[in-house]
Amino acid sequence: MSSKMDAYTEKQRGIYYNAFRQPMAQPELQLTGANPPADSGLLLILRYPDSLTRLLSQASANIGQIIPAMSYGADTLHTTLATGSKLTQRTENEANALEIQANQWFMNQGQPLAQTRLANVCIGFTDWLYNSNTLIAASKANAGFWQLAEALVESAQQAGIELSMPWGSHITVSRFLAEQQSADIIRHTVSELPPLPWEPITPCGIELVRFQCDADGFHFFRREDWSC
């Protein structure tokens, strides 16, 4: 693996440790999630086989039965491959123009590029990690994941579209909405979640989506629904 790939992997390892493993080890950890502010933007995402999304969506539902939480269903479970501009920071006309530009790039350059490299991507899911507001399925990605992300970011930049590299290859499974609850309840619930698959997984597809996150939940709008 190149030094750049090593740097991406090391950054992810540091975030796992500082943002998740350390808080998990603190007996006084409190769940402090709250209703998120409205947010919207473009994402390039990886999709997974039904066998994985069923497991993760059930885990998310289990969490939501125990504490107030923003659950993720099979349609929103994903790994972020690249992050686009926030649409909430643009006027409606600017946002529409960006969506059209991004869609044209994805259809003509991004999707064909991804289809030639997706088979080289391999992601091994390791364990459940949580902090005061989020539960994730942690993972380790191979060089193919980072190389695909870099290639797409570079291609988009050449087309005048701003994309950013992801910080990791994880899947967000739940965002807590509780305020100042003891984490003991989440510790127990997570300890009873089914184990993550031990065999590495190759994603089954890539999509360009517009996400919307607010008090009503986390939602995706696919390109054919962007007029919504």
mmCIF file of C-alpha atoms in Angstrom:
data_model
loop_
_atom_site.group_PDB
_atom_site.id
_atom_site.type_symbol
_atom_site.label_atom_id
_atom_site.label_comp_id
_atom_site.label_asym_id
_atom_site.label_seq_id
_atom_site.Cartn_x
_atom_site.Cartn_y
_atom_site.Cartn_z
ATOM 1 C CA MET A 1 0.000 0.000 0.000
ATOM 2 C CA SER A 2 1.325 3.459 -0.880
ATOM 3 C CA SER A 3 2.179 6.041 1.748
ATOM 4 C CA LYS A 4 -0.973 7.948 0.785
ATOM 5 C CA MET A 5 -3.125 4.864 1.355
ATOM 6 C CA ASP A 6 -1.354 4.313 4.654
ATOM 7 C CA ALA A 7 -2.181 7.887 5.643
ATOM 8 C CA TYR A 8 -5.890 7.381 4.927
ATOM 9 C CA THR A 9 -5.920 4.152 6.931
ATOM 10 C CA GLU A 10 -4.058 5.758 9.825
ATOM 11 C CA LYS A 11 -6.500 8.680 9.891
ATOM 12 C CA GLN A 12 -9.422 6.278 10.108
ATOM 13 C CA ARG A 13 -7.697 4.325 12.876
ATOM 14 C CA GLY A 14 -7.173 7.548 14.834
ATOM 15 C CA ILE A 15 -10.831 8.559 14.515
ATOM 16 C CA TYR A 16 -11.982 5.111 15.589
ATOM 17 C CA TYR A 17 -9.801 5.332 18.666
ATOM 18 C CA ASN A 18 -10.338 8.960 19.698
ATOM 19 C CA ALA A 19 -13.975 9.406 18.712
ATOM 20 C CA PHE A 20 -15.280 5.938 19.564
ATOM 21 C CA ARG A 21 -13.066 3.534 21.486
ATOM 22 C CA GLN A 22 -12.025 6.042 24.135
ATOM 23 C CA PRO A 23 -15.594 7.240 24.818
ATOM 24 C CA MET A 24 -16.841 3.630 24.909
ATOM 25 C CA ALA A 25 -14.353 2.888 27.676
ATOM 26 C CA GLN A 26 -15.548 5.751 29.882
ATOM 27 C CA PRO A 27 -17.989 4.558 32.558
ATOM 28 C CA GLU A 28 -19.483 8.051 32.836
ATOM 29 C CA LEU A 29 -20.337 8.303 29.126
ATOM 30 C CA GLN A 30 -23.694 9.978 28.556
ATOM 31 C CA LEU A 31 -25.839 9.867 25.433
ATOM 32 C CA THR A 32 -26.121 13.490 24.379
ATOM 33 C CA GLY A 33 -27.561 13.322 20.884
ATOM 34 C CA ALA A 34 -30.230 15.839 19.930
ATOM 35 C CA ASN A 35 -32.385 16.742 16.951
ATOM 36 C CA PRO A 36 -29.920 17.499 14.145
ATOM 37 C CA PRO A 37 -30.040 20.793 12.231
ATOM 38 C CA ALA A 38 -31.377 20.597 8.699
ATOM 39 C CA ASP A 39 -28.648 19.568 6.274
ATOM 40 C CA SER A 40 -28.554 18.575 2.628
ATOM 41 C CA GLY A 41 -25.878 17.767 0.078
ATOM 42 C CA LEU A 42 -24.566 15.381 -2.555
ATOM 43 C CA LEU A 43 -22.877 12.069 -1.814
ATOM 44 C CA LEU A 44 -21.249 9.303 -3.767
ATOM 45 C CA ILE A 45 -22.137 6.126 -1.898
ATOM 46 C CA LEU A 46 -21.413 2.416 -2.006
ATOM 47 C CA ARG A 47 -24.262 -0.057 -1.773
ATOM 48 C CA TYR A 48 -24.092 -3.526 -0.217
ATOM 49 C CA PRO A 49 -25.776 -6.911 -0.686
ATOM 50 C CA ASP A 50 -29.109 -7.533 1.025
ATOM 51 C CA SER A 51 -27.527 -9.951 3.487
ATOM 52 C CA LEU A 52 -25.556 -7.100 5.069
ATOM 53 C CA THR A 53 -28.190 -4.365 4.865
ATOM 54 C CA ARG A 54 -30.795 -6.633 6.485
ATOM 55 C CA LEU A 55 -28.477 -7.261 9.418
ATOM 56 C CA LEU A 56 -27.636 -3.575 9.841
ATOM 57 C CA SER A 57 -31.200 -2.305 9.440
ATOM 58 C CA GLN A 58 -32.365 -4.764 12.105
ATOM 59 C CA ALA A 59 -29.589 -3.550 14.409
ATOM 60 C CA SER A 60 -30.702 0.040 13.804
ATOM 61 C CA ALA A 61 -34.316 -0.891 14.559
ATOM 62 C CA ASN A 62 -33.234 -2.635 17.774
ATOM 63 C CA ILE A 63 -31.483 0.530 18.939
ATOM 64 C CA GLY A 64 -34.551 2.617 18.119
ATOM 65 C CA GLN A 65 -36.709 0.384 20.309
ATOM 66 C CA ILE A 66 -34.487 1.096 23.308
ATOM 67 C CA ILE A 67 -33.669 4.798 23.015
ATOM 68 C CA PRO A 68 -34.849 7.676 20.825
ATOM 69 C CA ALA A 69 -32.710 7.374 17.696
ATOM 70 C CA MET A 70 -32.593 8.176 14.011
ATOM 71 C CA SER A 71 -32.820 4.741 12.444
ATOM 72 C CA TYR A 72 -31.308 3.744 9.113
ATOM 73 C CA GLY A 73 -33.216 1.424 6.834
ATOM 74 C CA ALA A 74 -31.873 -0.679 3.992
ATOM 75 C CA ASP A 75 -32.370 2.216 1.560
ATOM 76 C CA THR A 76 -30.105 4.599 3.511
ATOM 77 C CA LEU A 77 -27.384 2.240 4.781
ATOM 78 C CA HIS A 78 -24.192 2.987 2.870
ATOM 79 C CA THR A 79 -20.498 3.743 2.928
ATOM 80 C CA THR A 80 -19.647 7.251 1.780
ATOM 81 C CA LEU A 81 -17.152 7.187 -1.065
ATOM 82 C CA ALA A 82 -16.981 10.957 -1.602
ATOM 83 C CA THR A 83 -18.752 14.005 -0.173
ATOM 84 C CA GLY A 84 -20.068 16.836 -2.326
ATOM 85 C CA SER A 85 -21.046 20.406 -1.593
ATOM 86 C CA LYS A 86 -23.701 21.246 0.978
ATOM 87 C CA LEU A 87 -26.830 22.357 -0.849
ATOM 88 C CA THR A 88 -28.157 24.184 2.219
ATOM 89 C CA GLN A 89 -25.402 26.756 1.658
ATOM 90 C CA ARG A 90 -26.646 27.584 -1.865
ATOM 91 C CA THR A 91 -29.662 29.261 -3.387
ATOM 92 C CA GLU A 92 -32.279 27.051 -5.012
ATOM 93 C CA ASN A 93 -31.057 27.963 -8.490
ATOM 94 C CA GLU A 94 -27.431 27.276 -7.521
ATOM 95 C CA ALA A 95 -28.383 23.926 -5.993
ATOM 96 C CA ASN A 96 -30.348 22.903 -9.095
ATOM 97 C CA ALA A 97 -27.457 23.873 -11.377
ATOM 98 C CA LEU A 98 -25.021 21.880 -9.254
ATOM 99 C CA GLU A 99 -27.263 18.810 -9.317
ATOM 100 C CA ILE A 100 -27.503 18.966 -13.119
ATOM 101 C CA GLN A 101 -23.739 19.391 -13.464
ATOM 102 C CA ALA A 102 -23.021 16.551 -11.013
ATOM 103 C CA ASN A 103 -25.513 14.249 -12.716
ATOM 104 C CA GLN A 104 -23.943 14.830 -16.135
ATOM 105 C CA TRP A 105 -20.470 14.141 -14.755
ATOM 106 C CA PHE A 106 -21.603 10.988 -12.972
ATOM 107 C CA MET A 107 -23.355 9.561 -16.015
ATOM 108 C CA ASN A 108 -20.548 10.369 -18.449
ATOM 109 C CA GLN A 109 -17.379 9.952 -16.344
ATOM 110 C CA GLY A 110 -17.999 8.920 -12.751
ATOM 111 C CA GLN A 111 -20.172 5.848 -13.182
ATOM 112 C CA PRO A 112 -18.141 4.313 -16.050
ATOM 113 C CA LEU A 113 -14.938 4.880 -14.061
ATOM 114 C CA ALA A 114 -16.435 3.263 -10.951
ATOM 115 C CA GLN A 115 -17.709 0.252 -12.857
ATOM 116 C CA THR A 116 -14.182 -0.594 -13.990
ATOM 117 C CA ARG A 117 -12.813 -0.467 -10.425
ATOM 118 C CA LEU A 118 -15.620 -1.535 -8.111
ATOM 119 C CA ALA A 119 -14.629 -5.203 -8.240
ATOM 120 C CA ASN A 120 -11.266 -4.224 -6.712
ATOM 121 C CA VAL A 121 -12.918 -2.774 -3.599
ATOM 122 C CA CYS A 122 -12.971 -4.994 -0.525
ATOM 123 C CA ILE A 123 -14.259 -3.956 2.907
ATOM 124 C CA GLY A 124 -13.974 -6.040 6.059
ATOM 125 C CA PHE A 125 -16.345 -5.107 8.873
ATOM 126 C CA THR A 126 -14.707 -5.423 12.265
ATOM 127 C CA ASP A 127 -16.899 -4.368 15.182
ATOM 128 C CA TRP A 128 -19.689 -2.191 16.493
ATOM 129 C CA LEU A 129 -18.450 1.195 17.733
ATOM 130 C CA TYR A 130 -20.422 3.965 19.405
ATOM 131 C CA ASN A 131 -19.957 7.274 21.161
ATOM 132 C CA SER A 132 -22.377 9.725 22.754
ATOM 133 C CA ASN A 133 -24.457 10.153 19.600
ATOM 134 C CA THR A 134 -23.678 7.550 16.925
ATOM 135 C CA LEU A 135 -23.431 3.804 16.333
ATOM 136 C CA ILE A 136 -21.331 2.621 13.399
ATOM 137 C CA ALA A 137 -20.261 -0.653 11.836
ATOM 138 C CA ALA A 138 -16.500 -0.112 11.807
ATOM 139 C CA SER A 139 -14.491 -1.520 8.940
ATOM 140 C CA LYS A 140 -11.119 -1.771 7.247
ATOM 141 C CA ALA A 141 -10.997 -1.116 3.517
ATOM 142 C CA ASN A 142 -8.360 -2.271 1.095
ATOM 143 C CA ALA A 143 -6.345 -0.004 -1.178
ATOM 144 C CA GLY A 144 -8.958 -0.427 -3.909
ATOM 145 C CA PHE A 145 -11.472 1.567 -1.860
ATOM 146 C CA TRP A 146 -9.171 4.548 -1.403
ATOM 147 C CA GLN A 147 -7.937 4.388 -4.987
ATOM 148 C CA LEU A 148 -11.512 4.452 -6.313
ATOM 149 C CA ALA A 149 -12.391 7.397 -4.074
ATOM 150 C CA GLU A 150 -9.292 9.298 -5.218
ATOM 151 C CA ALA A 151 -9.995 8.596 -8.889
ATOM 152 C CA LEU A 152 -13.584 9.853 -8.578
ATOM 153 C CA VAL A 153 -12.588 12.969 -6.648
ATOM 154 C CA GLU A 154 -9.952 13.803 -9.259
ATOM 155 C CA SER A 155 -12.349 13.158 -12.154
ATOM 156 C CA ALA A 156 -15.005 15.377 -10.572
ATOM 157 C CA GLN A 157 -12.518 18.181 -9.952
ATOM 158 C CA GLN A 158 -11.518 18.108 -13.615
ATOM 159 C CA ALA A 159 -15.205 18.637 -14.415
ATOM 160 C CA GLY A 160 -15.420 21.576 -12.005
ATOM 161 C CA ILE A 161 -17.274 19.649 -9.295
ATOM 162 C CA GLU A 162 -16.058 19.693 -5.715
ATOM 163 C CA LEU A 163 -15.842 16.294 -4.018
ATOM 164 C CA SER A 164 -13.986 15.393 -0.824
ATOM 165 C CA MET A 165 -12.419 12.122 0.282
ATOM 166 C CA PRO A 166 -14.190 10.172 3.051
ATOM 167 C CA TRP A 167 -12.585 9.848 6.468
ATOM 168 C CA GLY A 168 -13.387 6.149 6.653
ATOM 169 C CA SER A 169 -15.139 3.139 5.171
ATOM 170 C CA HIS A 170 -17.629 2.580 8.023
ATOM 171 C CA ILE A 171 -21.420 2.429 7.829
ATOM 172 C CA THR A 172 -23.464 4.678 10.122
ATOM 173 C CA VAL A 173 -26.196 2.515 11.634
ATOM 174 C CA SER A 174 -27.924 4.808 14.137
ATOM 175 C CA ARG A 175 -27.809 8.386 15.427
ATOM 176 C CA PHE A 176 -29.049 8.861 18.964
ATOM 177 C CA LEU A 177 -31.643 11.527 19.735
ATOM 178 C CA ALA A 178 -31.644 11.055 23.518
ATOM 179 C CA GLU A 179 -30.381 13.795 25.795
ATOM 180 C CA GLN A 180 -28.206 13.079 28.834
ATOM 181 C CA GLN A 181 -28.963 9.398 29.254
ATOM 182 C CA SER A 182 -26.533 6.956 30.761
ATOM 183 C CA ALA A 183 -24.716 4.924 28.135
ATOM 184 C CA ASP A 184 -25.267 1.724 30.119
ATOM 185 C CA ILE A 185 -28.412 1.036 28.113
ATOM 186 C CA ILE A 186 -26.595 1.311 24.781
ATOM 187 C CA ARG A 187 -23.710 -0.821 26.058
ATOM 188 C CA HIS A 188 -26.086 -3.631 26.882
ATOM 189 C CA THR A 189 -28.006 -3.323 23.619
ATOM 190 C CA VAL A 190 -24.860 -3.265 21.476
ATOM 191 C CA SER A 191 -23.478 -6.279 23.324
ATOM 192 C CA GLU A 192 -26.518 -8.256 22.149
ATOM 193 C CA LEU A 193 -26.365 -7.202 18.493
ATOM 194 C CA PRO A 194 -25.478 -9.985 16.058
ATOM 195 C CA PRO A 195 -21.832 -10.147 15.002
ATOM 196 C CA LEU A 196 -20.784 -8.430 11.817
ATOM 197 C CA PRO A 197 -19.873 -10.730 8.903
ATOM 198 C CA TRP A 198 -16.321 -11.993 9.201
ATOM 199 C CA GLU A 199 -15.737 -12.338 5.468
ATOM 200 C CA PRO A 200 -14.747 -9.165 3.571
ATOM 201 C CA ILE A 201 -17.448 -7.770 1.282
ATOM 202 C CA THR A 202 -17.276 -6.205 -2.159
ATOM 203 C CA PRO A 203 -19.957 -3.509 -2.554
ATOM 204 C CA CYS A 204 -22.582 -4.271 -5.181
ATOM 205 C CA GLY A 205 -23.021 -0.768 -6.583
ATOM 206 C CA ILE A 206 -22.307 2.955 -6.511
ATOM 207 C CA GLU A 207 -24.827 5.801 -6.551
ATOM 208 C CA LEU A 208 -24.877 9.576 -6.682
ATOM 209 C CA VAL A 209 -27.559 10.759 -4.253
ATOM 210 C CA ARG A 210 -28.804 13.885 -2.568
ATOM 211 C CA PHE A 211 -29.162 13.410 1.162
ATOM 212 C CA GLN A 212 -31.426 15.309 3.507
ATOM 213 C CA CYS A 213 -31.065 15.121 7.270
ATOM 214 C CA ASP A 214 -33.383 16.858 9.731
ATOM 215 C CA ALA A 215 -35.607 16.151 12.706
ATOM 216 C CA ASP A 216 -37.678 13.786 10.537
ATOM 217 C CA GLY A 217 -34.707 11.518 9.812
ATOM 218 C CA PHE A 218 -32.036 10.791 7.222
ATOM 219 C CA HIS A 219 -33.247 10.380 3.649
ATOM 220 C CA PHE A 220 -31.841 9.871 0.168
ATOM 221 C CA PHE A 221 -33.201 11.304 -3.052
ATOM 222 C CA ARG A 222 -31.865 9.517 -6.093
ATOM 223 C CA ARG A 223 -31.142 11.387 -9.269
ATOM 224 C CA GLU A 224 -34.508 10.603 -10.857
ATOM 225 C CA ASP A 225 -36.208 12.144 -7.783
ATOM 226 C CA TRP A 226 -34.166 15.338 -7.496
ATOM 227 C CA SER A 227 -37.122 17.473 -8.437
ATOM 228 C CA CYS A 228 -38.669 16.509 -5.069
#
